[in-house]
Structures are given as structure tokens and as C-alpha cells.
Short mmCIF file of C-alpha atoms in Angstrom, two decimals:
data_model
loop_
_atom_site.label_atom_id
_atom_site.label_comp_id
_atom_site.label_asym_id
_atom_site.label_seq_id
_atom_site.Cartn_x
_atom_site.Cartn_y
_atom_site.Cartn_z
CA MET E 46 23.42 -8.55 -20.88
CA ALA E 47 25.37 -7.18 -18.21
CA GLU E 48 22.34 -6.42 -15.85
CA TYR E 49 21.40 -9.41 -16.33
CA ASP E 50 23.94 -11.66 -14.73
CA ASN E 51 21.42 -12.66 -11.90
CA ILE E 52 19.09 -13.37 -13.69
CA ARG E 53 17.26 -15.90 -11.54
CA THR E 54 15.39 -19.51 -12.50
CA GLY E 55 11.88 -21.86 -11.36
CA ARG E 56 11.32 -24.40 -12.67
CA HIS E 57 9.86 -23.49 -16.10
CA CYS E 58 11.11 -19.77 -15.64
CA LEU E 59 13.59 -17.00 -16.03
CA PHE E 60 13.21 -14.13 -14.14
CA VAL E 61 14.59 -10.80 -13.14
CA MET E 62 11.45 -9.82 -10.65
CA HIS E 63 12.41 -5.87 -8.81
CA ALA E 64 10.10 -3.47 -6.63
CA HIS E 65 10.62 -1.14 -4.55
CA LEU E 66 8.11 -0.61 -1.81
CA VAL E 67 7.46 1.41 1.46
CA PHE E 68 5.65 1.73 4.33
CA VAL E 69 4.62 4.53 6.60
CA THR E 70 4.05 4.09 10.21
CA LYS E 71 0.84 5.06 11.35
CA TYR E 72 -0.09 8.96 11.61
CA ARG E 73 3.75 9.07 10.68
CA HIS E 74 4.49 9.14 14.09
CA LYS E 75 8.44 9.45 14.03
CA VAL E 76 9.43 6.26 16.28
CA PHE E 77 12.78 4.39 14.28
CA ASN E 78 16.01 4.90 14.96
CA ASP E 79 19.04 2.55 14.44
CA ARG E 80 18.34 0.06 16.32
CA HIS E 81 14.95 -0.64 15.47
CA LEU E 82 15.31 -0.26 11.93
CA THR E 83 18.90 -2.85 12.31
CA ARG E 84 16.52 -5.33 14.15
CA MET E 85 13.96 -4.23 11.02
CA GLU E 86 15.96 -5.66 8.54
CA GLU E 87 17.10 -8.43 9.85
CA ILE E 88 12.72 -9.38 10.87
CA MET E 89 12.37 -8.49 6.77
CA ARG E 90 15.04 -11.23 5.27
CA ALA E 91 13.71 -13.84 6.96
CA VAL E 92 10.66 -13.20 5.61
CA CYS E 93 11.54 -12.91 2.12
CA LYS E 94 13.07 -15.67 2.67
CA ASP E 95 10.66 -17.56 3.52
CA PHE E 96 8.44 -16.57 0.15
CA GLU E 97 11.73 -17.45 -1.72
CA CYS E 98 13.00 -13.62 -2.39
CA GLU E 99 15.35 -11.13 -1.46
CA LEU E 100 16.17 -8.24 0.13
CA VAL E 101 18.61 -6.28 -2.06
CA GLU E 102 18.49 -3.51 -0.35
CA PHE E 103 17.13 -1.84 3.01
CA ASN E 104 16.44 1.67 4.61
CA GLY E 105 14.67 4.35 6.51
CA GLU E 106 14.42 7.13 8.37
CA THR E 107 12.41 7.89 12.17
CA ASN E 108 9.05 7.67 10.63
CA HIS E 109 9.58 5.05 7.30
CA VAL E 110 11.20 2.30 5.40
CA HIS E 111 12.46 1.51 2.31
CA LEU E 112 12.60 -2.15 0.82
CA LEU E 113 14.28 -2.95 -2.62
CA VAL E 114 13.12 -6.70 -3.52
CA ASN E 115 14.02 -9.69 -5.87
CA PHE E 116 10.97 -11.55 -6.28
CA PRO E 117 9.85 -14.56 -8.39
CA PRO E 118 7.30 -14.34 -10.85
CA LYS E 119 4.49 -17.35 -8.82
CA VAL E 120 4.58 -14.75 -4.97
CA ALA E 121 1.77 -12.31 -5.25
CA LEU E 122 3.48 -9.07 -4.07
CA SER E 123 0.86 -8.15 -1.69
CA LYS E 124 0.59 -10.79 0.23
CA LEU E 125 4.89 -10.57 1.22
CA VAL E 126 4.15 -6.87 1.67
CA ASN E 127 1.03 -8.51 4.45
CA SER E 128 3.46 -10.11 5.77
CA LEU E 129 6.65 -8.40 5.71
CA LYS E 130 4.22 -5.68 7.68
CA GLY E 131 2.56 -8.09 9.55
CA VAL E 132 5.54 -9.74 11.02
CA SER E 133 7.84 -6.94 11.36
CA SER E 134 4.73 -4.57 12.89
CA ARG E 135 4.35 -7.62 15.30
CA ARG E 136 8.24 -8.58 16.49
CA LEU E 137 9.10 -4.70 16.89
CA ARG E 138 6.52 -4.25 19.95
CA GLN E 139 7.18 -7.23 20.94
CA GLU E 140 10.73 -6.78 21.76
CA TYR E 141 10.14 -2.66 21.69
CA PRO E 142 7.78 -1.84 24.37
CA GLU E 143 9.00 1.93 23.60
CA LEU E 144 7.39 1.19 20.58
CA VAL E 145 3.46 0.21 22.05
CA ARG E 146 2.46 3.98 23.52
CA HIS E 147 2.62 5.29 19.82
CA TYR E 148 -0.11 3.23 19.25
CA TRP E 149 -1.42 2.11 22.38
CA ARG E 150 -5.42 2.17 19.94
CA ALA E 151 -4.51 1.70 16.57
CA GLN E 152 -2.32 -1.65 18.34
CA ARG E 153 -0.25 -1.29 14.65
CA LEU E 154 3.05 -0.51 14.08
CA TRP E 155 2.47 0.87 9.54
CA SER E 156 0.00 2.32 8.27
CA GLY E 157 -2.62 0.78 6.04
CA SER E 158 -1.72 1.34 2.53
CA TYR E 159 2.14 1.33 1.15
CA PHE E 160 4.19 2.14 -2.12
CA ALA E 161 5.32 -0.45 -4.39
CA GLY E 162 6.68 0.53 -7.68
CA SER E 163 7.96 -2.16 -10.16
CA VAL E 164 12.39 -1.02 -10.74
CA GLY E 165 13.29 -1.26 -14.78
CA GLY E 166 12.80 1.52 -15.65
CA ALA E 167 15.76 3.44 -14.03
CA PRO E 168 18.88 0.91 -13.05
CA LEU E 169 19.22 -0.96 -10.43
CA SER E 170 22.44 0.98 -8.85
CA THR E 171 20.09 4.30 -8.91
CA VAL E 172 17.64 3.20 -7.07
CA ARG E 173 20.10 0.62 -4.63
CA GLN E 174 21.73 4.63 -4.07
CA TYR E 175 18.97 6.42 -3.50
CA ILE E 176 17.24 4.37 -0.71
CA GLU E 177 21.19 4.21 0.89
CA GLN E 178 20.69 8.05 1.00
CA GLN E 179 18.01 8.01 3.48
CA ASN E 180 18.44 9.81 6.44
CA ARG E 181 19.06 7.37 8.97
CA PRO E 182 18.63 7.87 12.50
CA LEU E 183 20.70 7.25 15.14
#
């Protein structure tokens, strides 16, 4: 029962639902540095809060990011992903004009696809450790 210490409650349910999300930049361009990733984490935490989700872990490299999200059953994962990608793309391109030059035609930061994996088979500590070990740019 130790792994269920963080059971969340809804009005009529108890739940522990985690997803591992990976977003890749359009054309796999290597555009992020530590400053971009730090700001992106702040933006994504705010979006998760709006959806009553918790961003448990966040990290990334120059061309992709990993997220570990704890979400309630009432949230459609595809809607959460669309908001995370849309809001982060818009805000980062507004705040960091140097990102726009990579995508002058596409006007998007992220590739249209994403990875979403249900986390439950592997212990969360293993997934968290994997995300922490990403080679974050300096």
C-alpha cells in the first residue's frame, strides 16, 4: 500500500493516474537551452494547474521535453496535451523571438505528434529517474 500514499480524490472517486508525455520540436530542430526549459516548466505547471493536474516531473533536451503528469479521470489526456503544446508554443515564441526564426513558415514550435504512455507497469521512481537523467542543455 506504500505506493498509493498519494491517492487523489474526486467527488465520487479515488484515483492515481499518471502519464509520461514526450513532445518533440517541429523538424526536430535543436532550439532549447536551460533558460527556455525553465520558463517552459513554469508555463506547463500553470496549464496543469488549470486542468487540476499535477506536473510531477519535467525535463528535456535541446529538441524534446518529457513530462510526468498526475491527472484526474475527468480530464481527457488529448485536451491536456493540446493545451500544454499550444500555450507553451505561443508564450515561448512571444517571449523568445530567437525561437521564431527556426519556424518562420510553420508558426509552430511543436511537431503535431506526441508520445503518451500510461505509467503503472514501471515504478514511478524509475520513470522519474529516467526523466531526471535527460541531458539538459546549459
